[in-house]
PDB file of C-alpha atoms in Angstrom:
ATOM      1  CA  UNK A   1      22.911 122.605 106.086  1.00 64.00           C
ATOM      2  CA  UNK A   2      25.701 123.712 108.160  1.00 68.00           C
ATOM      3  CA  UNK A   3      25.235 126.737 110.323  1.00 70.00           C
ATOM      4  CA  UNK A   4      27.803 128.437 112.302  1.00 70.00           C
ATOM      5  CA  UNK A   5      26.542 130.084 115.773  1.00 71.00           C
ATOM      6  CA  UNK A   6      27.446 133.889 116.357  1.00 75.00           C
ATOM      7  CA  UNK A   7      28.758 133.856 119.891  1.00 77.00           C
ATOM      8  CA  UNK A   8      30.117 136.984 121.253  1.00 80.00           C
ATOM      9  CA  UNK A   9      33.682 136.127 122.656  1.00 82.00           C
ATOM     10  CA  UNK A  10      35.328 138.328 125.150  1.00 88.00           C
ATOM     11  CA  UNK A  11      38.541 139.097 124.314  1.00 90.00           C
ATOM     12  CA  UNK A  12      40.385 139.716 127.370  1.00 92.00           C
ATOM     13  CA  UNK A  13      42.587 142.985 127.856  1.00 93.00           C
ATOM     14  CA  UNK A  14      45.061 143.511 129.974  1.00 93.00           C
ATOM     15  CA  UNK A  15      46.979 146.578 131.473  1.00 92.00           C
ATOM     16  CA  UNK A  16      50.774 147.478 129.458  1.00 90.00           C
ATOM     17  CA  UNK A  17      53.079 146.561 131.505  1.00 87.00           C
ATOM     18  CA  UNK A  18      55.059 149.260 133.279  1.00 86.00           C
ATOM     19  CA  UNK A  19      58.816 149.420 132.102  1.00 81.00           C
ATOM     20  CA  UNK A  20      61.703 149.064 134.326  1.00 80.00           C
ATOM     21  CA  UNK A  21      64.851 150.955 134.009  1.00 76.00           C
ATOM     22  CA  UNK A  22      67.110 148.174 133.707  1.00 79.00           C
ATOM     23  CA  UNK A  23      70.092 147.678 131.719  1.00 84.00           C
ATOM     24  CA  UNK A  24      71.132 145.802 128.727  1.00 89.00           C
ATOM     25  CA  UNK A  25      72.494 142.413 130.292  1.00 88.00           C
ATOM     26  CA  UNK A  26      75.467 142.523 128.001  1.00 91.00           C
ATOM     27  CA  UNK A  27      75.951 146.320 129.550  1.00 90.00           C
ATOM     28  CA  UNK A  28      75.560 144.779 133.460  1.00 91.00           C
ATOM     29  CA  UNK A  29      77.719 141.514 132.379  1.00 92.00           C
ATOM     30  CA  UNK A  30      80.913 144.381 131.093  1.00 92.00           C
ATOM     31  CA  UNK A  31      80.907 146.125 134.135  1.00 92.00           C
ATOM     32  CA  UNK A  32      80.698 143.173 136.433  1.00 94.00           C
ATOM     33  CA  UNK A  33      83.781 141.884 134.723  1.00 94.00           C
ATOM     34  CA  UNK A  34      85.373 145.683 134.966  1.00 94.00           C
ATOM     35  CA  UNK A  35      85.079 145.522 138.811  1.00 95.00           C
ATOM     36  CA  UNK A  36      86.607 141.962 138.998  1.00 95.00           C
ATOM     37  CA  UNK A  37      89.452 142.657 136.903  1.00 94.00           C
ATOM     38  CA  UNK A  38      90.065 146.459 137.619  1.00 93.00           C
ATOM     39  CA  UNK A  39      88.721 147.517 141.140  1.00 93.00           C
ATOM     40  CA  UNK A  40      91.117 150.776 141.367  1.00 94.00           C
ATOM     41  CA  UNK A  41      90.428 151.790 137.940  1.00 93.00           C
ATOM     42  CA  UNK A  42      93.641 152.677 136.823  1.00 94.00           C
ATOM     43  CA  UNK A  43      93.601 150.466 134.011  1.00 94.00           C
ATOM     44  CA  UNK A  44      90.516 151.936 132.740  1.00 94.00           C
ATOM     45  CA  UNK A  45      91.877 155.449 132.754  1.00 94.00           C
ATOM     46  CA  UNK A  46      94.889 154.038 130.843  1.00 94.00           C
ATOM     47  CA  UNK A  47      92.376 153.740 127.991  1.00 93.00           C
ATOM     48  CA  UNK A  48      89.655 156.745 128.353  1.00 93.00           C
ATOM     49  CA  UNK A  49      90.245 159.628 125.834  1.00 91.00           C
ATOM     50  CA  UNK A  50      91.107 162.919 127.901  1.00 91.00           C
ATOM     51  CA  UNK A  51      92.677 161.313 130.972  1.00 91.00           C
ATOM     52  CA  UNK A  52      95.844 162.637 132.313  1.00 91.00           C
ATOM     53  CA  UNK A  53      96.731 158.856 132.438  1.00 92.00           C
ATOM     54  CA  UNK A  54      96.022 157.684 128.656  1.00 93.00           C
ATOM     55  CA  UNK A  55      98.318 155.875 126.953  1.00 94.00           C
ATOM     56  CA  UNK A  56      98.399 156.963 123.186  1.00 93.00           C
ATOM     57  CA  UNK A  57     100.873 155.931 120.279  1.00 92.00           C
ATOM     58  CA  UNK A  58     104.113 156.417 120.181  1.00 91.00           C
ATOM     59  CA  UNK A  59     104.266 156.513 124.185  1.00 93.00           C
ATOM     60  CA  UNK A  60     106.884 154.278 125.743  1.00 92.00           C
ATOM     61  CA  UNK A  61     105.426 152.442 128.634  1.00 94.00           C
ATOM     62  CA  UNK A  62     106.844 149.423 131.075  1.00 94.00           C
ATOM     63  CA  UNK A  63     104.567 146.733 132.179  1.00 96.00           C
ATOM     64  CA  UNK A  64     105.406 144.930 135.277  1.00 96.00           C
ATOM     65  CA  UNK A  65     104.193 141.853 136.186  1.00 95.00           C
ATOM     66  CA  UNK A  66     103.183 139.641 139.189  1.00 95.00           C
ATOM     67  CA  UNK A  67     105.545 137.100 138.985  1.00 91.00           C
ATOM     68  CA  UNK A  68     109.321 137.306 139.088  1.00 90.00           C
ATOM     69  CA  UNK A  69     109.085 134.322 136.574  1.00 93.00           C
ATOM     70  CA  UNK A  70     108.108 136.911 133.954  1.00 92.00           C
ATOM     71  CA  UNK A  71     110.508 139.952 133.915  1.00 92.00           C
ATOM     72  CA  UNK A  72     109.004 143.698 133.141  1.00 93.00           C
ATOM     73  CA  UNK A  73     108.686 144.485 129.782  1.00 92.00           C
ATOM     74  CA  UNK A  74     109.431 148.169 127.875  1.00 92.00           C
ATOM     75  CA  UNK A  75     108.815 149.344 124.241  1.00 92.00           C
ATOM     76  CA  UNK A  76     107.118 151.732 122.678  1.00 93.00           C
ATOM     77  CA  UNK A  77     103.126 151.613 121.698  1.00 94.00           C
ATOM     78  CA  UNK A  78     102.673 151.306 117.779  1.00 94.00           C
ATOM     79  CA  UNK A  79      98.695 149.785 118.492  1.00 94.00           C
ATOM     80  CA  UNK A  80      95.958 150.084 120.929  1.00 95.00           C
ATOM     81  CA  UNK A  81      93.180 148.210 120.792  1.00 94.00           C
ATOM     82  CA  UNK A  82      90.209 149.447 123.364  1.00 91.00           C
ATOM     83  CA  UNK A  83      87.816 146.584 123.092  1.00 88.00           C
ATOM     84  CA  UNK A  84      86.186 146.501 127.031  1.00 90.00           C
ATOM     85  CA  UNK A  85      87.776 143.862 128.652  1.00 92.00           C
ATOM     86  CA  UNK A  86      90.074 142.173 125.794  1.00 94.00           C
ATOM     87  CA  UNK A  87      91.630 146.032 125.357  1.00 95.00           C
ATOM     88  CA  UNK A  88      95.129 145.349 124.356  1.00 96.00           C
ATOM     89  CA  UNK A  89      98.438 146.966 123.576  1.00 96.00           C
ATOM     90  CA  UNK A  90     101.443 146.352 121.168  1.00 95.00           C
ATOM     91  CA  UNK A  91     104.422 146.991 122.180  1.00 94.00           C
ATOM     92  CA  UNK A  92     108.138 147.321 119.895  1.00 92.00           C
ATOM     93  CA  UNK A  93     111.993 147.443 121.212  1.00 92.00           C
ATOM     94  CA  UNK A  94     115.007 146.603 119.844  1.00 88.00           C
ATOM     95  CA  UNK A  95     116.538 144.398 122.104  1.00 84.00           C
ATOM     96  CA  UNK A  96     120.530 143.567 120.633  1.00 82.00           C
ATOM     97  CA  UNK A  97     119.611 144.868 116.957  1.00 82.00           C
ATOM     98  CA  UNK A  98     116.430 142.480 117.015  1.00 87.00           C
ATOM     99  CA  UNK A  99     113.482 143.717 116.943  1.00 88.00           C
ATOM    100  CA  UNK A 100     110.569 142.503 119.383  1.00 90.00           C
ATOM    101  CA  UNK A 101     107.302 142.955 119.645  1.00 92.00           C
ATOM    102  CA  UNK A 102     104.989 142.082 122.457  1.00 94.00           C
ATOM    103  CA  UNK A 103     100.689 142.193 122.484  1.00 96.00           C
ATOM    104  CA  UNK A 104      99.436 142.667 126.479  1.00 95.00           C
ATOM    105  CA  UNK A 105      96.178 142.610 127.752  1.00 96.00           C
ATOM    106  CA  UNK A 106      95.634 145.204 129.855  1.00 96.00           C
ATOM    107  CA  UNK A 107      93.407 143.851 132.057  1.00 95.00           C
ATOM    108  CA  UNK A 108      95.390 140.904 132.786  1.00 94.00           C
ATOM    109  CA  UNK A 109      95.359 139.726 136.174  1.00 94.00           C
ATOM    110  CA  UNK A 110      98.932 139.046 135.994  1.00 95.00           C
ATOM    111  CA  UNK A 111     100.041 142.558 135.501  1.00 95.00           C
ATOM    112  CA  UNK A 112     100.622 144.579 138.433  1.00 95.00           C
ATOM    113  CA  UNK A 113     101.488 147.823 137.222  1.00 94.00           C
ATOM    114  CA  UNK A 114     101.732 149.768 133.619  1.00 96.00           C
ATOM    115  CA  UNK A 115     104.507 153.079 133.763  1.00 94.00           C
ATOM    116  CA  UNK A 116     104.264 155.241 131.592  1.00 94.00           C
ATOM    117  CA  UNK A 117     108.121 156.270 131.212  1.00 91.00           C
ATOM    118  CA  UNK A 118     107.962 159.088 128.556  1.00 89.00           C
ATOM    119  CA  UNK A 119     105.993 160.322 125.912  1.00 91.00           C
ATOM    120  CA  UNK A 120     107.156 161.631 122.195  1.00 89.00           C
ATOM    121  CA  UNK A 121     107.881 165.366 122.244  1.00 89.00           C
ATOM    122  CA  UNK A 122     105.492 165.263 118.683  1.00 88.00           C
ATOM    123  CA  UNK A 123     103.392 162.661 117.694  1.00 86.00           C
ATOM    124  CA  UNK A 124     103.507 160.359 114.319  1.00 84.00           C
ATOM    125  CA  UNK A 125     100.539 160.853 112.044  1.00 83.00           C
ATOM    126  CA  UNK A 126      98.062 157.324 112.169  1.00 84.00           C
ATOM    127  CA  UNK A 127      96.511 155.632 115.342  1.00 86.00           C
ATOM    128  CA  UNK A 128      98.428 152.380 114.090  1.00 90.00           C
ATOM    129  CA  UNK A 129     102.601 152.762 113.793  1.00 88.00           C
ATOM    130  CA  UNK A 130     103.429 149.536 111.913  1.00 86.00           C
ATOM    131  CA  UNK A 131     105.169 151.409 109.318  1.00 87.00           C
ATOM    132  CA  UNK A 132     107.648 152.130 111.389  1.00 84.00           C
ATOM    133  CA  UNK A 133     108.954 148.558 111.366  1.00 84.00           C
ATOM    134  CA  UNK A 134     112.711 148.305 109.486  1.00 82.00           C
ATOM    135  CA  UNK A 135     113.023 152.589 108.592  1.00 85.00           C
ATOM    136  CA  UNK A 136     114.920 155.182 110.526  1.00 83.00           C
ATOM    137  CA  UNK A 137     111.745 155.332 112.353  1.00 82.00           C
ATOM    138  CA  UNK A 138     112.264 152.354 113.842  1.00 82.00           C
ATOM    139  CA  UNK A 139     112.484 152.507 118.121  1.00 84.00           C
ATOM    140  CA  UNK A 140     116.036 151.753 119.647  1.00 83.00           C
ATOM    141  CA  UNK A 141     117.121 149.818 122.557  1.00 81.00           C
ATOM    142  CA  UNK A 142     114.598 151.872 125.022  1.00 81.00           C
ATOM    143  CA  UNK A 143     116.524 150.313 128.076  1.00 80.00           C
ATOM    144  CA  UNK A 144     120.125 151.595 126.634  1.00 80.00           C
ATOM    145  CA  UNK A 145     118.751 154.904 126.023  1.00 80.00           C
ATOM    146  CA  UNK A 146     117.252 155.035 129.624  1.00 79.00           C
ATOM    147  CA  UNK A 147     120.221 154.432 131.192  1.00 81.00           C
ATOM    148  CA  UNK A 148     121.995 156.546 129.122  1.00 82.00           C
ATOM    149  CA  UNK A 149     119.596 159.623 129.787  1.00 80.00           C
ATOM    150  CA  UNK A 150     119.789 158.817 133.763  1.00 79.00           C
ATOM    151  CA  UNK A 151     123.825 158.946 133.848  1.00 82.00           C
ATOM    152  CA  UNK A 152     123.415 161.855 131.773  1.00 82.00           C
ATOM    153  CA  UNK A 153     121.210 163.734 134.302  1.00 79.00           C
ATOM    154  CA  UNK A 154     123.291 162.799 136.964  1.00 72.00           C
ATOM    155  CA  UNK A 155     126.443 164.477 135.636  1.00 60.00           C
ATOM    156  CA  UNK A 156     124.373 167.671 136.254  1.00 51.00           C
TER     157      UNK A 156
END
């Protein structure tokens, strides 16, 4: 006949470990990528809600780039997407009665500067404006009508 032995075992028990105030890594791996690509932090406050500098909508901006292989690009914002890093804009113009339409990263290393060159006197309902595509809506030639508005000043 079998008989199993009773045997106290010590079970061993050990202190909890104390917690450390660290980060997610995903959190420290965003930010580390922020300070490589955006050191200033201008293109940050292009995107942050309540900032003097954000870009919304409806605003026309130009984005100028590095290179003079790529010329500077202006049009109006119908779409902002604000996700971290890969936060993008797109922007529309009519450039000889055709319509363009252009999607930048903001935090491109090949873009050297983002103007903001006017914003809309009221603003169109939606955070998106791709209705506006083919109605009376629709943006003009924004270089035309820049020129236009600088001659016009200067008459004064």
């Amino acid at each position: 006949m079998f008989r199993p032995t009773i045997l106290k075992k010590n079970i061993p028990v050990y202190p909890p470990l104390t917690q450390t105030n660290t980060k997610p890594v995903l959190d420290i791996y965003k930010e580390q990528c922020f300070e490589k690509l955006d050191p200033e932090g201008w293109r940050r406050a292009l995107l942050k809600f309540k900032s003097p500098t954000e870009i919304k909508t409806g605003d026309v901006i130009r984005v100028v780039y590095n290179t003079r292989a790529i010329p500077p690009f202006m049009g109006q914002i119908i779409g902002i997407s604000r996700g971290g890093v890969e936060a993008s804009v797109v922007l529309r113009n009519n450039i000889t009665k055709l319509g363009v339409e252009m999607r930048i990263k903001i935090f491109s290393p090949l873009i050297s500067r983002i103007d903001i060159v006017k914003k809309p006197l009221k603003r169109k309902p939606g955070r998106k404006h791709y209705f506006i595509k083919g109605t009376k809506l629709d943006v003009k030639d924004l270089e035309a009508d820049l020129k236009k508005s600088r001659r016009k000043n200067k008459s004064f």
